CSV table of C-alpha atoms in Angstrom, one decimal:
chain,number,residue,atom,x,y,z
A,1,MET,CA,0.0,0.0,0.0
A,2,SER,CA,1.1,3.6,-0.5
A,3,LEU,CA,0.3,7.0,0.6
A,4,ARG,CA,-0.1,9.8,-2.0
A,5,SER,CA,-1.2,13.4,-2.2
A,6,THR,CA,-4.7,14.2,-3.2
A,7,ALA,CA,-5.7,17.7,-4.3
A,8,SER,CA,-7.9,19.8,-2.1
A,9,SER,CA,-8.5,23.5,-1.7
A,10,SER,CA,-10.8,23.2,1.4
A,11,ARG,CA,-10.7,26.1,3.8
A,12,SER,CA,-12.6,27.2,6.8
A,13,VAL,CA,-15.1,29.9,6.0
A,14,PRO,CA,-16.2,32.3,8.8
A,15,GLN,CA,-19.9,32.0,9.5
A,16,GLU,CA,-22.2,35.0,9.8
A,17,LYS,CA,-23.5,33.4,13.0
A,18,ALA,CA,-21.3,31.5,15.4
A,19,GLU,CA,-22.7,28.1,16.3
A,20,GLY,CA,-23.4,27.6,19.9
A,21,SER,CA,-22.7,23.9,19.7
A,22,ARG,CA,-19.1,24.7,18.6
A,23,LEU,CA,-18.7,26.8,21.8
A,24,ALA,CA,-20.0,23.9,23.9
A,25,LEU,CA,-17.4,21.6,22.3
A,26,ALA,CA,-14.6,24.1,23.1
A,27,ARG,CA,-15.8,24.5,26.7
A,28,VAL,CA,-16.1,20.7,27.3
A,29,ARG,CA,-12.7,20.1,25.8
A,30,ALA,CA,-11.2,22.7,28.1
A,31,GLY,CA,-12.8,21.0,31.1
A,32,LEU,CA,-14.8,24.1,32.1
A,33,THR,CA,-18.2,24.3,33.6
A,34,ARG,CA,-20.7,26.9,32.2
A,35,ARG,CA,-20.2,28.9,35.4
A,36,GLU,CA,-16.4,28.9,35.0
A,37,LEU,CA,-16.6,30.0,31.4
A,38,ALA,CA,-19.2,32.7,32.3
A,39,ASP,CA,-17.0,34.1,35.0
A,40,ALA,CA,-14.0,34.1,32.6
A,41,VAL,CA,-15.9,36.3,30.1
A,42,GLY,CA,-18.0,38.3,32.6
A,43,VAL,CA,-21.6,37.0,31.9
A,44,ALA,CA,-24.1,34.9,33.8
A,45,ALA,CA,-24.0,31.1,33.5
A,46,SER,CA,-27.5,31.2,32.0
A,47,THR,CA,-26.1,33.3,29.2
A,48,VAL,CA,-23.5,30.7,28.3
A,49,ARG,CA,-26.3,28.1,28.3
A,50,THR,CA,-28.4,30.2,25.9
A,51,TRP,CA,-25.4,30.7,23.6
A,52,GLU,CA,-24.6,27.0,23.5
A,53,ALA,CA,-28.2,26.2,22.7
A,54,GLY,CA,-28.4,28.7,19.9
A,55,ASP,CA,-26.0,31.3,18.4
A,56,VAL,CA,-23.1,33.2,19.9
A,57,PRO,CA,-22.6,36.9,19.4
A,58,VAL,CA,-19.8,37.4,17.0
A,59,TRP,CA,-18.3,40.2,19.1
A,60,ARG,CA,-17.9,37.8,22.0
A,61,LEU,CA,-15.8,35.2,20.0
A,62,ASP,CA,-12.3,36.6,20.8
A,63,ALA,CA,-13.0,36.5,24.6
A,64,LEU,CA,-14.6,33.0,24.4
A,65,ALA,CA,-11.7,31.7,22.3
A,66,ALA,CA,-9.2,32.9,24.8
A,67,ALA,CA,-11.1,31.5,27.7
A,68,THR,CA,-11.4,28.0,26.1
A,69,GLY,CA,-8.0,27.9,24.6
A,70,VAL,CA,-9.1,27.6,20.9
A,71,SER,CA,-8.8,29.9,17.9
A,72,ARG,CA,-11.6,32.3,16.9
A,73,MET,CA,-11.6,30.3,13.6
A,74,PHE,CA,-12.5,27.1,15.6
A,75,LEU,CA,-15.6,28.9,17.0
A,76,GLU,CA,-16.6,30.2,13.5
A,77,ARG,CA,-16.8,26.7,12.0
A,78,ASP,CA,-20.1,24.8,11.3
A,79,VAL,CA,-22.0,22.6,13.7
A,80,PRO,CA,-19.7,19.8,14.8
A,81,ASP,CA,-20.5,16.1,14.1
A,82,ALA,CA,-20.2,15.5,17.8
A,83,VAL,CA,-19.0,12.2,19.2
A,84,ASP,CA,-21.4,11.0,21.9
A,85,GLN,CA,-19.9,9.2,25.0
A,86,ALA,CA,-22.2,6.3,24.3
A,87,GLU,CA,-20.3,5.6,21.0
A,88,VAL,CA,-16.9,5.4,22.7
A,89,HIS,CA,-15.0,2.5,24.4
A,90,PHE,CA,-13.0,4.2,27.0
A,91,ARG,CA,-9.9,2.6,28.5
A,92,SER,CA,-9.9,4.8,31.7
A,93,ARG,CA,-9.2,4.5,35.3
A,94,ARG,CA,-11.9,3.8,37.8
A,95,THR,CA,-11.6,7.3,39.1
A,96,ALA,CA,-12.2,8.9,35.6
A,97,SER,CA,-14.6,11.8,36.1
A,98,ALA,CA,-17.6,12.6,33.9
A,99,SER,CA,-15.8,15.8,32.8
A,100,SER,CA,-12.8,13.8,31.7
A,101,ARG,CA,-14.9,11.4,29.7
A,102,ALA,CA,-16.8,14.3,28.1
A,103,ALA,CA,-13.5,16.1,27.3
A,104,ALA,CA,-12.2,12.9,25.7
A,105,ALA,CA,-15.3,12.6,23.6
A,106,GLY,CA,-14.7,16.2,22.5
A,107,ASP,CA,-11.2,15.3,21.5
A,108,GLY,CA,-12.7,12.5,19.5
A,109,THR,CA,-14.9,15.0,17.7
A,110,VAL,CA,-12.0,17.3,16.7
A,111,GLY,CA,-9.7,14.3,16.0
A,112,ILE,CA,-12.2,13.0,13.4
A,113,GLU,CA,-12.5,16.4,11.9
A,114,PHE,CA,-8.7,16.6,11.7
A,115,TYR,CA,-8.4,13.2,10.1
A,116,ARG,CA,-11.1,14.0,7.5
A,117,ALA,CA,-9.1,17.1,6.5
A,118,LEU,CA,-5.9,15.0,6.3
A,119,ALA,CA,-7.6,12.3,4.2
A,120,ALA,CA,-8.8,14.9,1.8
A,121,ARG,CA,-5.2,15.7,1.0
A,122,LEU,CA,-3.5,12.3,1.5
A,123,ALA,CA,-4.8,8.9,0.1
A,124,LEU,CA,-4.9,6.5,3.0
A,125,PRO,CA,-5.1,2.7,3.2
A,126,SER,CA,-8.6,1.3,3.0
A,127,VAL,CA,-10.1,-0.3,6.1
A,128,ASP,CA,-9.2,-4.0,6.6
A,129,LEU,CA,-10.4,-4.7,10.1
A,130,PRO,CA,-12.8,-7.7,10.2
A,131,THR,CA,-15.3,-7.5,13.0
A,132,ARG,CA,-16.6,-10.5,14.8
A,133,SER,CA,-19.9,-11.5,16.5
A,134,ALA,CA,-20.2,-11.7,20.2
A,135,ALA,CA,-20.2,-15.5,19.9
A,136,VAL,CA,-16.5,-15.6,19.0
A,137,GLU,CA,-14.2,-15.9,21.9
A,138,PRO,CA,-11.8,-12.9,22.3
A,139,GLN,CA,-8.7,-15.1,22.0
A,140,GLU,CA,-10.0,-16.7,18.8
A,141,ALA,CA,-10.8,-13.3,17.4
A,142,ALA,CA,-7.2,-12.2,18.1
A,143,ARG,CA,-5.9,-15.3,16.3
A,144,ILE,CA,-8.2,-14.7,13.3
A,145,LEU,CA,-6.9,-11.1,13.0
A,146,ARG,CA,-3.3,-12.2,13.2
A,147,SER,CA,-4.0,-14.7,10.4
A,148,ALA,CA,-6.0,-12.1,8.3
A,149,TRP,CA,-3.1,-9.7,8.6
A,150,THR,CA,-0.5,-12.4,7.9
A,151,LEU,CA,1.4,-11.6,11.0
A,152,GLY,CA,2.8,-15.0,11.9
A,153,PRO,CA,3.2,-16.3,15.5
A,154,GLY,CA,6.0,-14.1,16.8
A,155,PRO,CA,6.4,-10.6,18.3
A,156,LEU,CA,4.5,-7.9,16.4
A,157,PRO,CA,6.2,-4.9,14.8
A,158,ASN,CA,5.3,-1.2,15.4
A,159,LEU,CA,1.7,-1.5,16.4
A,160,VAL,CA,0.7,2.0,15.4
A,161,GLN,CA,2.0,1.5,11.8
A,162,LEU,CA,0.5,-2.0,11.7
A,163,ALA,CA,-3.0,-0.6,12.6
A,164,GLU,CA,-2.6,2.3,10.1
A,165,ALA,CA,-1.6,-0.1,7.3
A,166,HIS,CA,-5.1,-1.7,7.7
A,167,GLY,CA,-7.0,1.6,7.8
A,168,VAL,CA,-7.2,2.3,11.5
A,169,ARG,CA,-6.9,6.0,12.3
A,170,VAL,CA,-4.6,6.3,15.3
A,171,MET,CA,-4.1,9.7,17.0
A,172,GLY,CA,-2.7,11.2,20.2
A,173,LEU,CA,-4.8,12.1,23.2
A,174,GLU,CA,-4.5,15.4,25.1
A,175,GLY,CA,-2.2,14.9,28.1
A,176,ARG,CA,-4.5,16.9,30.4
A,177,LEU,CA,-6.7,13.8,30.5
A,178,SER,CA,-4.6,11.9,33.0
A,179,ASP,CA,-7.4,9.5,33.9
A,180,VAL,CA,-8.3,8.4,30.3
A,181,ASP,CA,-5.6,6.2,28.8
A,182,ALA,CA,-7.2,5.5,25.4
A,183,PHE,CA,-10.5,5.1,23.6
A,184,SER,CA,-11.9,3.9,20.3
A,185,LEU,CA,-14.9,4.1,18.1
A,186,TRP,CA,-16.3,3.4,14.7
A,187,ARG,CA,-17.6,6.4,12.8
A,188,ASP,CA,-19.0,6.3,9.2
A,189,GLY,CA,-17.4,2.9,8.7
A,190,LEU,CA,-14.0,4.0,9.8
A,191,PRO,CA,-12.2,2.9,13.0
A,192,TYR,CA,-10.5,5.4,15.2
A,193,VAL,CA,-8.2,5.0,18.2
A,194,PHE,CA,-6.9,7.7,20.5
A,195,LEU,CA,-3.9,7.0,22.7
A,196,SER,CA,-2.4,8.9,25.7
A,197,ARG,CA,1.3,8.9,26.1
A,198,LEU,CA,1.3,9.4,29.8
A,199,LYS,CA,2.1,5.7,30.2
A,200,THR,CA,5.2,3.8,29.1
A,201,PRO,CA,5.5,2.7,25.5
A,202,GLU,CA,4.9,-1.0,26.5
A,203,ARG,CA,1.6,-0.1,28.3
A,204,SER,CA,0.5,2.2,25.5
A,205,ARG,CA,1.1,-0.7,23.1
A,206,PHE,CA,-1.2,-2.9,25.1
A,207,ASP,CA,-3.8,-0.1,25.2
A,208,LEU,CA,-3.8,0.0,21.4
A,209,ALA,CA,-4.2,-3.8,21.2
A,210,HIS,CA,-7.0,-3.5,23.7
A,211,GLU,CA,-8.8,-0.9,21.6
A,212,LEU,CA,-8.4,-3.0,18.5
A,213,GLY,CA,-10.1,-5.7,20.5
A,214,HIS,CA,-13.1,-3.3,21.1
A,215,LEU,CA,-13.2,-2.4,17.4
A,216,VAL,CA,-13.2,-6.0,16.4
A,217,LEU,CA,-15.5,-7.5,19.1
A,218,HIS,CA,-17.8,-4.6,20.0
A,219,PRO,CA,-18.3,-2.5,16.8
A,220,HIS,CA,-22.0,-1.8,17.5
A,221,GLU,CA,-22.3,-2.1,21.3
A,222,PRO,CA,-23.2,0.9,23.5
A,223,TYR,CA,-21.1,2.2,26.4
A,224,PRO,CA,-18.6,-0.5,27.4
A,225,THR,CA,-19.3,-2.9,30.3
A,226,VAL,CA,-17.0,-4.7,32.7
A,227,GLU,CA,-17.5,-7.8,30.5
A,228,SER,CA,-16.5,-6.0,27.3
A,229,GLU,CA,-13.4,-4.6,29.0
A,230,GLN,CA,-12.4,-8.0,30.1
A,231,GLN,CA,-12.9,-9.3,26.6
A,232,ALA,CA,-10.8,-6.6,25.1
A,233,ASP,CA,-8.0,-7.4,27.6
A,234,ALA,CA,-8.2,-11.1,26.6
A,235,PHE,CA,-8.0,-10.1,22.9
A,236,ALA,CA,-5.0,-7.8,23.5
A,237,SER,CA,-3.1,-10.5,25.5
A,238,GLU,CA,-3.5,-13.1,22.8
A,239,PHE,CA,-2.9,-10.7,20.0
A,240,LEU,CA,0.4,-9.5,21.5
A,241,LEU,CA,1.4,-12.8,23.2
A,242,PRO,CA,0.0,-15.9,21.4
A,243,ALA,CA,-0.4,-18.7,23.9
A,244,ALA,CA,0.6,-21.3,21.3
A,245,THR,CA,3.9,-19.6,20.7
A,246,LEU,CA,4.6,-19.1,24.4
A,247,ARG,CA,3.9,-22.8,25.0
A,248,SER,CA,6.1,-23.8,22.1
A,249,GLU,CA,9.0,-22.0,23.6
A,250,GLY,CA,8.8,-24.2,26.7
A,251,ALA,CA,9.4,-23.6,30.3
A,252,ILE,CA,11.3,-20.4,31.3
A,253,ALA,CA,14.2,-20.2,33.7
A,254,ALA,CA,13.6,-19.0,37.2
A,255,GLY,CA,14.5,-15.4,38.0
A,256,LEU,CA,13.4,-11.9,37.0
A,257,ASP,CA,16.1,-11.5,34.4
A,258,THR,CA,14.3,-14.0,32.2
A,259,ILE,CA,11.0,-12.1,32.6
A,260,ILE,CA,12.7,-8.8,31.6
A,261,ASP,CA,14.3,-10.4,28.6
A,262,GLY,CA,11.0,-11.9,27.5
A,263,LYS,CA,9.0,-8.7,28.0
A,264,ARG,CA,11.5,-6.7,26.0
A,265,ARG,CA,11.4,-9.3,23.1
A,266,TRP,CA,7.6,-9.1,22.9
A,267,GLY,CA,7.3,-5.4,23.5
A,268,VAL,CA,5.0,-5.6,26.5
A,269,SER,CA,5.0,-4.8,30.2
A,270,ALA,CA,6.6,-7.2,32.6
A,271,MET,CA,3.2,-7.8,34.3
A,272,ALA,CA,1.5,-8.4,30.9
A,273,TYR,CA,4.3,-10.9,30.0
A,274,VAL,CA,3.8,-12.9,33.2
A,275,SER,CA,0.0,-12.8,32.7
A,276,GLY,CA,0.5,-14.2,29.2
A,277,LEU,CA,2.7,-17.0,30.5
A,278,ARG,CA,0.1,-17.9,33.1
A,279,ARG,CA,-2.7,-17.8,30.5
A,280,ALA,CA,-0.7,-20.1,28.2
A,281,GLY,CA,0.0,-22.6,31.1
A,282,VAL,CA,3.8,-22.0,30.9
A,283,VAL,CA,3.9,-21.1,34.6
A,284,GLY,CA,1.4,-22.1,37.3
A,285,GLU,CA,-0.7,-19.9,39.5
A,286,ALA,CA,1.7,-20.0,42.4
A,287,SER,CA,4.8,-19.2,40.3
A,288,ALA,CA,2.9,-16.3,38.6
A,289,THR,CA,1.9,-14.9,42.0
A,290,SER,CA,5.5,-15.0,43.1
A,291,MET,CA,6.7,-13.3,40.0
A,292,PHE,CA,4.0,-10.6,40.3
A,293,ARG,CA,5.2,-9.9,43.9
A,294,GLN,CA,8.8,-9.6,42.9
A,295,LEU,CA,8.0,-7.3,40.0
A,296,SER,CA,5.9,-5.1,42.2
A,297,ALA,CA,8.7,-4.8,44.7
A,298,ARG,CA,10.9,-3.6,41.8
A,299,GLY,CA,8.4,-1.0,40.7
A,300,TYR,CA,6.9,-2.9,37.7
A,301,ARG,CA,3.3,-2.7,38.9
A,302,ARG,CA,2.8,0.8,37.6
A,303,SER,CA,5.8,1.5,35.4
A,304,GLU,CA,8.6,-0.2,33.4
A,305,PRO,CA,11.9,0.7,35.1
A,306,ASP,CA,14.8,1.0,32.6
A,307,SER,CA,12.4,0.6,29.6
A,308,SER,CA,14.2,0.3,26.3
A,309,VAL,CA,11.1,0.2,24.1
A,310,PRO,CA,10.9,3.4,21.9
A,311,TRP,CA,7.7,5.3,21.3
A,312,PRO,CA,6.3,4.0,18.0
A,313,ARG,CA,6.1,6.5,15.1
A,314,SER,CA,3.1,6.9,12.9
A,315,ARG,CA,3.9,6.3,9.3
A,316,VAL,CA,0.9,8.3,8.2
A,317,PHE,CA,2.0,11.4,9.9
A,318,ASP,CA,5.6,11.1,8.8
A,319,ALA,CA,4.4,10.5,5.2
A,320,ALA,CA,2.1,13.6,5.5
A,321,ARG,CA,5.1,15.7,6.2
A,322,GLU,CA,7.2,14.1,3.5
A,323,ILE,CA,4.6,14.2,0.8
A,324,LEU,CA,2.7,17.4,1.5
A,325,GLY,CA,5.6,19.5,3.0
A,326,PRO,CA,5.8,21.5,6.2
A,327,SER,CA,3.0,23.8,5.1
A,328,ILE,CA,0.6,21.0,5.9
A,329,VAL,CA,0.4,22.1,9.5
A,330,SER,CA,-0.9,25.6,8.7
A,331,GLU,CA,-3.1,24.2,6.0
A,332,LEU,CA,-4.8,21.7,8.4
A,333,SER,CA,-5.0,24.4,11.0
A,334,ALA,CA,-6.9,26.6,8.5
A,335,ALA,CA,-9.1,23.8,7.5
A,336,THR,CA,-10.1,22.7,11.0
A,337,GLY,CA,-9.6,25.8,13.2
A,338,LEU,CA,-7.3,23.7,15.4
A,339,SER,CA,-4.2,25.3,16.8
A,340,PRO,CA,-0.7,23.9,15.9
A,341,GLU,CA,-0.5,22.7,19.5
A,342,ASP,CA,-3.7,20.6,19.0
A,343,ILE,CA,-2.4,19.2,15.8
A,344,ASN,CA,0.9,18.4,17.5
A,345,THR,CA,-0.9,16.4,20.1
A,346,LEU,CA,-3.1,14.5,17.6
A,347,THR,CA,-0.1,13.6,15.5
A,348,PHE,CA,2.3,12.6,18.4
A,349,GLY,CA,4.4,15.6,17.6
A,350,GLN,CA,5.4,14.3,14.2
A,351,LEU,CA,4.1,17.1,11.9
A,352,LEU,CA,5.8,20.0,13.7
A,353,THR,CA,9.1,18.2,14.3
A,354,VAL,CA,9.8,15.1,12.3
A,355,ALA,CA,12.8,12.7,12.1
A,356,ARG,CA,13.2,11.3,8.7
A,357,PRO,CA,12.8,7.5,8.7
A,358,THR,CA,15.4,7.0,6.0
A,359,GLY,CA,18.1,9.1,7.8
A,360,GLY,CA,19.6,12.4,6.8
A,361,PRO,CA,18.8,15.9,8.2
A,362,SER,CA,15.3,16.8,9.4
A,363,GLY,CA,13.5,19.7,7.8
A,364,ARG,CA,11.4,20.4,4.8
A,365,GLY,CA,10.0,17.4,2.9
A,366,PRO,CA,9.6,17.5,-0.8
A,367,GLY,CA,6.5,19.2,-2.0
A,368,PRO,CA,5.1,21.5,-4.6
A,369,THR,CA,7.1,24.5,-3.4
A,370,ASP,CA,10.3,22.5,-3.5
A,371,GLY,CA,9.9,21.4,-7.1
A,372,GLY,CA,10.4,17.8,-6.1
A,373,PRO,CA,8.1,14.9,-6.8
A,374,ALA,CA,5.8,13.5,-4.2
A,375,ARG,CA,7.1,10.3,-2.7
A,376,ARG,CA,5.0,7.3,-3.5
A,377,GLY,CA,5.0,3.7,-2.4
A,378,LEU,CA,6.1,4.4,1.1
A,379,PRO,CA,6.1,1.3,3.3
A,380,LEU,CA,3.5,1.7,6.0
A,381,VAL,CA,5.0,-0.8,8.5
A,382,SER,CA,8.5,-0.9,9.8
A,383,GLY,CA,10.1,-3.0,12.5
A,384,GLY,CA,10.3,-2.2,16.2
A,385,ALA,CA,7.7,-1.8,18.9
């Protein structure tokens, strides 16, 4: 598959009347209550409620934009195709607040708008993510996906690039949402995953596999349940650590060094690796419990000390910079009303500062202003976690 440029001259056009729903989106993403926004701009909370339900006075837009941390252009855009929380499978902590979930759904809304603008300029791989009925066991669904994607039985490569190569839209999640690790949804036949980078690369990799599990197993289910979360975990564990392969490798030597070596080879957390060994029957319950305790004592319960796994790069966002040139950031900003900072978050920082995959100095990619041809036939998956 390849990525290539597609012509587009789309631009945001200021509206005669500012849409109140666009203000509501900006406020929720900022984590503000109506009272807090009202205080910031010097009006009553009831006034903000009236604006959000109808139109916003144009002369108020600058103050409202400053208070919510968006551009005036963002508030001038049309009614958003809002993501409802009921559409979303959140991978969040038990303490995740309603406002954090609402803000994450708002990030989903702008992320989809952003990706639509990018897809209008860059031809992307078609969706190849087969969904399964609830009757299929999660582990079997994971094996089926490995087979469909011809992945073989061993450790997987860069999981972001792997998902992208099969049409999954993977984006970054705003770091202010410390209690939401990831989420996913289907919209208009397209799968989206949003990932926080507040965890280690190994744990974020499991989060992505978990969200792929939701997309495969629960494409039409409402708000996730405890059972669906457990199913997505089971899918992710089998997808990343196939039980048959672990069993074929035989018993492992005693000691944590063996666990650390194994988790590095598979690109997962130490805890996830031990869980996989236990699930595969390579270690018994008593041995796994002992391993968990030793790992916890060394700080592996919540982190990955001395992690050597790099953060995965998105091939789509690197290719966007290479093919469309550095002006793509300002072009996408004009098309969506998003700030460069928002675009930086959504693209894992790869559009503003990019390291060329093929080596050489970073900087401007070839594009129309350079007189160079657009690069075509770029590989979408490279090795590494």
